[in-house]
Amino acid sequence: MGEQQHVKFPQEVIDEYAALGVDLGALFSAGHLGTRMGVQILEASAERVVGTMPVEGNTQPYGLLHGGASAVLAETLGSVGSMLHGGAAKIAVGVDLNCTHHRGARSGLVTGVATPVHRGRSTATYEIVISDEAGKRVCTARLTCLLRDTGPKDAEQAAGAAES
């Protein structure tokens, strides 16, 4: 999955997943789509997830950052936060994503910061602010994830993700 050597996780989270034999870097990566788009997760906890994505390679025909690329970054960061909130016994599944695009970006990196709006037992909602290198807001997104109990199939997939 994605290159995640530099992700900062809280120690208690590392310990929880290590006890299950799960590699956090693989499990909480950007996945195959995020990897193709250059998404990098820099910091991850239930309280804050930070990631970047290059504009280059993720543009629409006018040379601006594609709105769908912003949505991929937002959903990735919000999902990671939701998964960390839910813990090893839950899996986060996105059920609603909305994005408001404020300005275009033509080059450089955009940075997304996901912070919780609501963290409950069955759902988690995160606001994701995506900014350009000048610190100007490019997009504001909100993601709600359903937190469901993990089943045997989920555990097999998580183990497989850790091996990829």
XYZ file of N, CA, C and O in Angstrom:
656
model
N 0.841 -1.178 0.000
C 0.000 0.000 0.000
C 0.877 1.230 0.000
O 1.901 1.227 -0.602
N 0.531 2.328 0.684
C 1.302 3.556 0.617
C 2.564 3.520 1.456
O 2.691 2.741 2.375
N 3.507 4.397 1.101
C 4.724 4.548 1.887
C 4.360 5.292 3.157
O 3.929 6.421 3.105
N 4.534 4.662 4.304
C 4.080 5.273 5.544
C 5.137 5.270 6.636
O 4.824 5.306 7.801
N 6.413 5.247 6.300
C 7.453 5.147 7.307
C 7.454 6.325 8.272
O 7.916 6.192 9.385
N 6.976 7.490 7.882
C 7.101 8.681 8.703
C 5.822 9.061 9.430
O 5.751 10.135 9.998
N 4.824 8.208 9.436
C 3.571 8.528 10.107
C 3.794 8.495 11.613
O 4.412 7.579 12.142
N 3.279 9.513 12.315
C 3.367 9.557 13.773
C 2.051 9.065 14.351
O 1.005 9.676 14.137
N 2.087 7.921 15.055
C 0.917 7.383 15.744
C 1.136 7.491 17.243
O 2.264 7.338 17.716
N 0.067 7.696 18.030
C 0.210 7.639 19.486
C 0.680 6.239 19.908
O 0.257 5.235 19.321
N 1.534 6.159 20.914
C 2.111 4.882 21.336
C 1.045 3.858 21.718
O 1.161 2.686 21.387
N -0.024 4.286 22.383
C -1.066 3.327 22.792
C -1.757 2.702 21.584
O -2.167 1.542 21.615
N -1.851 3.449 20.502
C -2.452 2.921 19.279
C -1.502 1.913 18.627
O -1.923 0.841 18.193
N -0.228 2.246 18.574
C 0.765 1.311 18.032
C 0.720 0.004 18.799
O 0.691 -1.084 18.218
N 0.681 0.088 20.128
C 0.657 -1.110 20.972
C -0.602 -1.945 20.748
O -0.539 -3.174 20.674
N -1.762 -1.278 20.621
C -3.024 -1.986 20.423
C -2.994 -2.825 19.146
O -3.382 -3.989 19.143
N -2.541 -2.245 18.058
C -2.524 -2.953 16.787
C -1.377 -3.958 16.704
O -1.525 -5.024 16.106
N -0.236 -3.648 17.311
C 0.891 -4.586 17.315
C 0.503 -5.873 18.023
O 0.902 -6.968 17.607
N -0.303 -5.769 19.076
C -0.760 -6.959 19.804
C -1.606 -7.868 18.913
O -1.686 -9.076 19.135
N -2.205 -7.292 17.878
C -3.013 -8.073 16.933
C -2.190 -8.528 15.733
O -2.709 -9.174 14.831
N -0.914 -8.143 15.700
C -0.053 -8.503 14.576
C -0.320 -7.677 13.335
O -0.054 -8.106 12.213
N -0.852 -6.466 13.519
C -1.204 -5.613 12.386
C -0.213 -4.458 12.284
O 0.090 -3.782 13.266
N 0.298 -4.213 11.071
C 1.202 -3.110 10.778
C 0.369 -1.858 10.514
O -0.333 -1.769 9.518
N 0.446 -0.898 11.427
C -0.340 0.332 11.274
C -0.039 1.067 9.980
O -0.937 1.609 9.357
N 1.216 1.113 9.593
C 1.581 1.820 8.368
C 0.848 1.299 7.149
O 0.417 2.059 6.290
N 0.672 -0.001 7.087
C -0.047 -0.598 5.956
C -1.554 -0.433 6.114
O -2.256 -0.068 5.175
N -2.054 -0.684 7.323
C -3.499 -0.632 7.544
C -4.054 0.769 7.332
O -5.101 0.953 6.739
N -3.349 1.777 7.826
C -3.834 3.142 7.744
C -3.158 3.935 6.636
O -2.948 5.119 6.744
N -2.824 3.257 5.562
C -2.192 3.937 4.434
C -3.264 4.589 3.572
O -4.453 4.479 3.842
N -2.819 5.204 2.523
C -3.738 5.844 1.591
C -4.372 4.830 0.646
O -5.232 5.182 -0.138
N -3.948 3.566 0.706
C -4.492 2.543 -0.176
C -3.946 2.677 -1.584
O -3.141 3.555 -1.880
N -4.392 1.800 -2.459
C -3.885 1.786 -3.829
C -4.190 3.090 -4.571
O -3.335 3.640 -5.252
N -5.411 3.609 -4.424
C -5.776 4.855 -5.105
C -4.939 6.014 -4.568
O -4.363 6.789 -5.334
N -4.855 6.119 -3.260
C -4.073 7.189 -2.657
C -2.607 7.122 -3.037
O -1.961 8.150 -3.254
N -2.082 5.906 -3.144
C -0.689 5.730 -3.545
C -0.476 6.252 -4.957
O 0.475 6.980 -5.229
N -1.385 5.907 -5.876
C -1.283 6.398 -7.250
C -1.350 7.917 -7.317
O -0.763 8.529 -8.199
N -2.078 8.515 -6.371
C -2.261 9.966 -6.378
C -1.189 10.688 -5.565
O -1.174 11.910 -5.518
N -0.315 9.940 -4.912
C 0.776 10.539 -4.153
C 0.402 10.995 -2.756
O 1.110 11.802 -2.157
N -0.707 10.482 -2.217
C -1.126 10.860 -0.865
C -0.136 10.300 0.148
O 0.236 9.128 0.082
N 0.296 11.151 1.061
C 1.187 10.762 2.156
C 0.542 11.171 3.472
O 0.183 12.339 3.647
N 0.392 10.228 4.388
C -0.131 10.541 5.718
C 1.068 10.836 6.609
O 1.971 10.018 6.732
N 1.063 12.016 7.215
C 2.201 12.471 8.012
C 2.003 12.278 9.504
O 2.961 12.066 10.242
N 0.769 12.407 9.954
C 0.454 12.350 11.380
C -0.928 11.742 11.511
O -1.820 12.064 10.728
N -1.118 10.851 12.483
C -2.423 10.207 12.604
C -2.761 9.898 14.049
O -2.023 9.203 14.737
N -3.884 10.445 14.497
C -4.489 10.103 15.778
C -5.985 10.338 15.608
O -6.413 10.913 14.604
N -6.775 9.898 16.568
C -8.221 10.123 16.478
C -8.553 11.614 16.556
O -9.603 12.037 16.092
N -7.644 12.424 17.116
C -7.881 13.859 17.271
C -7.431 14.690 16.072
O -7.908 15.808 15.877
N -6.511 14.137 15.270
C -5.972 14.932 14.154
C -5.228 14.012 13.199
O -4.371 13.241 13.612
N -5.560 14.139 11.914
C -4.850 13.399 10.865
C -4.384 14.427 9.842
O -5.164 15.281 9.415
N -3.101 14.350 9.477
C -2.521 15.297 8.523
C -1.927 14.515 7.360
O -1.233 13.510 7.577
N -2.196 14.965 6.150
C -1.628 14.327 4.971
C -1.443 15.323 3.850
O -2.029 16.407 3.857
N -0.603 14.941 2.884
C -0.343 15.794 1.734
C -0.615 15.045 0.442
O -0.686 13.803 0.423
N -0.732 15.812 -0.633
C -0.921 15.246 -1.962
C -0.373 16.260 -2.967
O -0.632 17.465 -2.840
N 0.368 15.795 -3.976
C 0.842 16.736 -4.997
C -0.296 17.165 -5.919
O -1.208 16.390 -6.198
N -0.226 18.396 -6.370
C -1.196 18.870 -7.356
C -0.870 18.232 -8.702
O -1.768 17.754 -9.410
N 0.419 18.205 -9.049
C 0.851 17.623 -10.321
C 0.392 16.168 -10.417
O 0.548 15.390 -9.486
N -0.217 15.838 -11.547
C -0.728 14.479 -11.757
C -2.150 14.292 -11.267
O -2.756 13.251 -11.494
N -2.688 15.302 -10.572
C -4.040 15.225 -10.010
C -4.888 16.422 -10.447
O -5.693 16.939 -9.680
N -4.693 16.828 -11.692
C -5.390 18.009 -12.193
C -6.468 17.640 -13.206
O -6.468 16.569 -13.782
N -7.357 18.591 -13.406
C -8.376 18.468 -14.453
C -7.855 19.170 -15.709
O -6.743 19.704 -15.679
N -8.594 19.155 -16.817
C -8.072 19.690 -18.085
C -7.602 21.142 -18.050
O -6.756 21.540 -18.845
N -8.099 21.962 -17.125
C -7.677 23.361 -17.054
C -6.396 23.541 -16.240
O -5.945 24.663 -16.029
N -5.829 22.441 -15.758
C -4.588 22.522 -14.990
C -4.778 22.792 -13.512
O -3.811 23.021 -12.788
N -6.015 22.772 -13.053
C -6.314 22.980 -11.633
C -6.445 21.632 -10.927
O -6.824 20.629 -11.544
N -6.180 21.627 -9.621
C -6.385 20.425 -8.829
C -7.812 19.922 -9.040
O -8.772 20.690 -8.923
N -7.943 18.669 -9.377
C -9.250 18.062 -9.627
C -10.031 17.962 -8.320
O -9.473 17.572 -7.288
N -11.303 18.328 -8.362
C -12.145 18.235 -7.166
C -12.223 16.821 -6.630
O -12.282 16.609 -5.416
N -12.189 15.835 -7.521
C -12.210 14.438 -7.081
C -10.940 14.058 -6.342
O -10.960 13.232 -5.425
N -9.816 14.686 -6.723
C -8.560 14.431 -6.016
C -8.654 14.970 -4.588
O -8.228 14.315 -3.632
N -9.245 16.155 -4.431
C -9.457 16.706 -3.088
C -10.350 15.769 -2.281
O -10.112 15.551 -1.086
N -11.356 15.197 -2.923
C -12.259 14.271 -2.234
C -11.518 13.012 -1.782
O -11.762 12.502 -0.688
N -10.590 12.520 -2.614
C -9.799 11.339 -2.229
C -8.949 11.662 -1.001
O -8.896 10.876 -0.045
N -8.286 12.804 -1.005
C -7.471 13.189 0.150
C -8.348 13.324 1.393
O -8.016 12.801 2.461
N -9.480 13.999 1.256
C -10.376 14.206 2.398
C -10.892 12.882 2.946
O -10.868 12.651 4.160
N -11.357 11.998 2.073
C -11.909 10.732 2.555
C -10.825 9.866 3.190
O -11.065 9.184 4.181
N -9.629 9.906 2.636
C -8.528 9.140 3.218
C -8.245 9.616 4.641
O -8.188 8.798 5.572
N -8.088 10.920 4.829
C -7.737 11.441 6.145
C -8.860 11.246 7.155
O -8.624 10.830 8.301
N -10.093 11.515 6.751
C -11.231 11.326 7.655
C -11.452 9.874 8.014
O -11.808 9.548 9.156
N -11.203 8.976 7.069
C -11.355 7.542 7.343
C -10.305 7.050 8.324
O -10.603 6.250 9.215
N -9.082 7.529 8.182
C -8.022 7.135 9.108
C -8.385 7.597 10.523
O -8.283 6.832 11.487
N -8.826 8.850 10.658
C -9.238 9.339 11.973
C -10.374 8.516 12.550
O -10.364 8.154 13.738
N -11.359 8.192 11.718
C -12.499 7.390 12.173
C -12.064 6.001 12.608
O -12.540 5.480 13.624
N -11.150 5.395 11.845
C -10.657 4.065 12.200
C -9.899 4.103 13.519
O -10.047 3.207 14.354
N -9.094 5.128 13.720
C -8.360 5.249 14.981
C -9.311 5.497 16.138
O -9.113 4.986 17.241
N -10.363 6.283 15.918
C -11.370 6.495 16.962
C -12.077 5.182 17.299
O -12.261 4.855 18.467
N -12.454 4.436 16.276
C -13.187 3.185 16.498
C -12.346 2.105 17.155
O -12.865 1.241 17.855
N -11.042 2.134 16.934
C -10.158 1.129 17.521
C -10.159 -0.159 16.714
O -10.852 -0.299 15.700
N -9.379 -1.105 17.189
C -9.166 -2.358 16.464
C -10.424 -3.212 16.335
O -10.499 -4.064 15.465
N -11.414 -2.985 17.177
C -12.637 -3.792 17.132
C -13.667 -3.256 16.145
O -14.723 -3.850 15.964
N -13.376 -2.124 15.503
C -14.320 -1.500 14.570
C -13.661 -1.276 13.222
O -12.448 -1.189 13.110
N -14.498 -1.178 12.203
C -14.041 -0.783 10.869
C -14.867 0.433 10.464
O -16.066 0.503 10.739
N -14.197 1.412 9.867
C -14.863 2.646 9.446
C -15.233 2.543 7.974
O -14.401 2.212 7.138
N -16.492 2.846 7.682
C -16.997 2.806 6.309
C -17.635 4.160 6.009
O -18.577 4.565 6.687
N -17.106 4.861 5.025
C -17.647 6.176 4.662
C -19.081 6.071 4.170
O -19.392 5.240 3.326
N -19.957 6.914 4.721
C -21.357 6.921 4.285
C -21.794 8.273 3.732
O -22.827 8.358 3.072
N -21.022 9.338 3.982
C -21.371 10.652 3.445
C -20.106 11.489 3.329
O -19.328 11.574 4.281
N -19.897 12.053 2.167
C -18.767 12.955 1.930
C -19.288 14.156 1.164
O -19.979 14.007 0.157
N -18.973 15.351 1.659
C -19.276 16.542 0.860
C -18.061 17.441 0.858
O -17.288 17.480 1.817
N -17.857 18.104 -0.257
C -16.691 18.953 -0.446
C -17.123 20.288 -1.024
O -17.900 20.332 -1.977
N -16.603 21.362 -0.461
C -16.784 22.700 -1.018
C -15.417 23.155 -1.494
O -14.461 23.202 -0.710
N -15.328 23.467 -2.780
C -14.063 23.876 -3.385
C -14.026 25.403 -3.413
O -14.872 26.036 -4.033
N -13.045 25.989 -2.713
C -12.977 27.436 -2.542
C -12.100 28.123 -3.577
O -12.406 29.227 -4.003
N -10.991 27.491 -3.935
C -10.055 28.106 -4.882
C -9.286 27.003 -5.572
O -9.199 25.889 -5.079
N -8.698 27.340 -6.695
C -7.909 26.373 -7.441
C -6.466 26.332 -6.963
O -5.954 27.293 -6.405
N -5.829 25.200 -7.183
C -4.387 25.056 -6.950
C -3.800 24.516 -8.246
O -4.358 23.598 -8.860
N -2.677 25.078 -8.682
C -2.063 24.682 -9.945
C -0.747 23.943 -9.783
O -0.277 23.309 -10.712
N -0.118 24.038 -8.621
C 1.186 23.407 -8.441
C 1.447 23.171 -6.956
O 0.692 23.634 -6.099
N 2.548 22.467 -6.704
C 2.970 22.240 -5.325
C 2.206 21.124 -4.647
O 1.634 20.240 -5.288
N 2.203 21.186 -3.334
C 1.504 20.208 -2.500
C 0.301 20.873 -1.853
O 0.353 22.052 -1.516
N -0.753 20.102 -1.671
C -1.844 20.544 -0.808
C -1.758 19.700 0.458
O -1.315 18.544 0.432
N -2.162 20.299 1.567
C -2.130 19.623 2.855
C -3.534 19.578 3.420
O -4.233 20.606 3.442
N -3.944 18.396 3.869
C -5.245 18.229 4.493
C -5.081 17.960 5.975
O -4.176 17.226 6.384
N -5.957 18.568 6.767
C -5.974 18.344 8.211
C -7.397 17.949 8.587
O -8.340 18.722 8.376
N -7.536 16.739 9.130
C -8.844 16.221 9.543
C -8.967 16.313 11.052
O -8.083 15.846 11.778
N -10.052 16.931 11.518
C -10.331 17.016 12.949
C -11.767 16.568 13.200
O -12.642 16.771 12.355
N -12.018 15.952 14.356
C -13.358 15.421 14.609
C -14.398 16.506 14.866
O -14.118 17.514 15.512
N -15.578 16.257 14.332
C -16.754 17.063 14.623
C -17.626 16.281 15.603
O -18.204 16.847 16.528
N -17.692 14.970 15.410
C -18.481 14.064 16.265
C -17.781 12.719 16.293
O -17.396 12.194 15.251
N -17.626 12.148 17.486
C -17.065 10.802 17.622
C -17.966 10.014 18.563
O -17.888 10.156 19.775
N -18.817 9.200 17.957
C -19.750 8.404 18.739
C -19.408 6.928 18.696
O -18.339 6.529 18.245
N -20.359 6.106 19.168
C -20.157 4.650 19.167
C -20.379 4.042 17.793
O -19.742 3.064 17.438
N -21.290 4.635 17.013
C -21.613 4.024 15.724
C -21.253 4.882 14.515
O -21.250 4.392 13.392
N -20.970 6.170 14.733
C -20.540 7.033 13.632
C -19.447 7.992 14.113
O -19.338 8.287 15.301
N -18.665 8.451 13.153
C -17.664 9.483 13.407
C -17.698 10.448 12.228
O -17.782 10.017 11.077
N -17.664 11.740 12.524
C -17.675 12.767 11.492
C -16.437 13.642 11.653
O -16.135 14.076 12.771
N -15.742 13.871 10.547
C -14.543 14.690 10.544
C -14.688 15.826 9.554
O -15.250 15.648 8.471
N -14.157 17.000 9.932
C -14.010 18.103 8.998
C -12.581 18.052 8.491
O -11.641 17.860 9.278
N -12.425 18.184 7.190
C -11.102 18.147 6.579
C -10.893 19.469 5.839
O -11.668 19.826 4.954
N -9.839 20.184 6.229
C -9.494 21.445 5.588
C -8.255 21.184 4.733
O -7.227 20.724 5.242
N -8.376 21.461 3.447
C -7.263 21.281 2.506
C -6.771 22.662 2.096
O -7.556 23.502 1.641
N -5.456 22.874 2.273
C -4.848 24.178 1.996
C -3.691 24.029 1.024
O -3.053 22.972 0.956
N -3.394 25.117 0.311
C -2.231 25.121 -0.588
C -0.972 25.474 0.202
O -1.027 25.695 1.429
N 0.148 25.562 -0.492
C 1.414 25.832 0.196
C 1.489 27.229 0.805
O 2.284 27.457 1.722
N 0.647 28.133 0.358
C 0.589 29.480 0.934
C -0.339 29.523 2.141
O -0.527 30.580 2.751
N -0.933 28.376 2.474
C -1.844 28.317 3.615
C -3.261 28.749 3.287
O -4.103 28.861 4.180
N -3.546 28.961 1.993
C -4.897 29.369 1.593
C -5.782 28.138 1.444
O -5.382 27.135 0.852
N -7.002 28.249 1.949
C -7.935 27.135 1.918
C -8.381 26.856 0.483
O -8.887 27.736 -0.199
N -8.189 25.618 0.064
C -8.574 25.166 -1.275
C -9.928 24.469 -1.212
O -10.764 24.618 -2.097
N -10.149 23.709 -0.146
C -11.354 22.882 -0.039
C -11.678 22.641 1.425
O -10.773 22.483 2.255
N -12.966 22.610 1.734
C -13.432 22.177 3.044
C -14.340 20.984 2.804
O -15.252 21.050 1.970
N -14.074 19.899 3.516
C -14.874 18.690 3.336
C -15.370 18.194 4.689
O -14.806 18.520 5.736
N -16.421 17.408 4.646
C -16.929 16.738 5.843
C -17.208 15.288 5.475
O -17.858 15.012 4.455
N -16.696 14.369 6.287
C -16.879 12.939 6.066
C -17.515 12.319 7.291
O -17.061 12.549 8.414
N -18.561 11.535 7.066
C -19.154 10.732 8.142
C -18.922 9.272 7.814
O -19.184 8.826 6.687
N -18.400 8.554 8.794
C -18.159 7.118 8.658
C -19.030 6.343 9.642
O -19.203 6.753 10.793
N -19.553 5.235 9.170
C -20.221 4.265 10.026
C -19.131 3.426 10.674
O -18.183 3.008 10.004
N -19.238 3.205 11.979
C -18.293 2.348 12.690
C -19.000 1.038 12.975
O -19.927 0.990 13.766
N -18.566 -0.011 12.301
C -19.206 -1.312 12.525
C -18.198 -2.290 13.097
O -16.991 -2.133 12.924
N -18.732 -3.263 13.807
C -17.858 -4.280 14.395
C -17.123 -5.037 13.311
O -17.686 -5.320 12.250
N -15.854 -5.354 13.579
C -15.094 -6.141 12.612
C -15.548 -7.597 12.679
O -15.952 -8.087 13.721
N -15.490 -8.242 11.542
C -15.812 -9.661 11.445
C -14.582 -10.428 11.011
O -13.531 -9.838 10.749
N -14.689 -11.750 10.900
C -13.542 -12.567 10.494
C -12.964 -12.142 9.138
O -11.758 -12.126 8.952
N -13.826 -11.781 8.194
C -13.375 -11.375 6.870
C -12.550 -10.078 6.947
O -11.560 -9.921 6.248
N -12.984 -9.147 7.823
C -12.254 -7.892 7.993
C -10.865 -8.151 8.552
O -9.891 -7.537 8.129
N -10.749 -9.060 9.509
C -9.456 -9.388 10.110
C -8.511 -9.981 9.068
O -7.323 -9.664 9.038
N -9.046 -10.828 8.187
C -8.226 -11.411 7.116
C -7.727 -10.316 6.177
O -6.556 -10.324 5.782
N -8.589 -9.375 5.820
C -8.188 -8.302 4.918
C -7.158 -7.392 5.574
O -6.224 -6.942 4.927
N -7.321 -7.098 6.862
C -6.364 -6.255 7.566
C -5.004 -6.928 7.602
O -3.972 -6.296 7.382
N -4.983 -8.224 7.854
C -3.719 -8.960 7.866
C -3.076 -8.953 6.478
O -1.886 -8.779 6.330
N -3.911 -9.097 5.446
C -3.408 -9.050 4.075
C -2.861 -7.680 3.714
O -1.854 -7.569 3.018
N -3.505 -6.625 4.191
C -3.032 -5.255 3.927
C -1.673 -5.037 4.581
O -0.809 -4.379 4.025
N -1.504 -5.598 5.765
C -0.233 -5.439 6.475
C 0.905 -6.151 5.750
O 2.049 -5.747 5.841
N 0.580 -7.205 5.000
C 1.601 -7.957 4.274
C 1.931 -7.339 2.919
O 2.957 -7.630 2.345
N 1.038 -6.494 2.388
C 1.248 -5.892 1.056
C 2.357 -4.900 1.049
O 2.646 -4.213 1.938
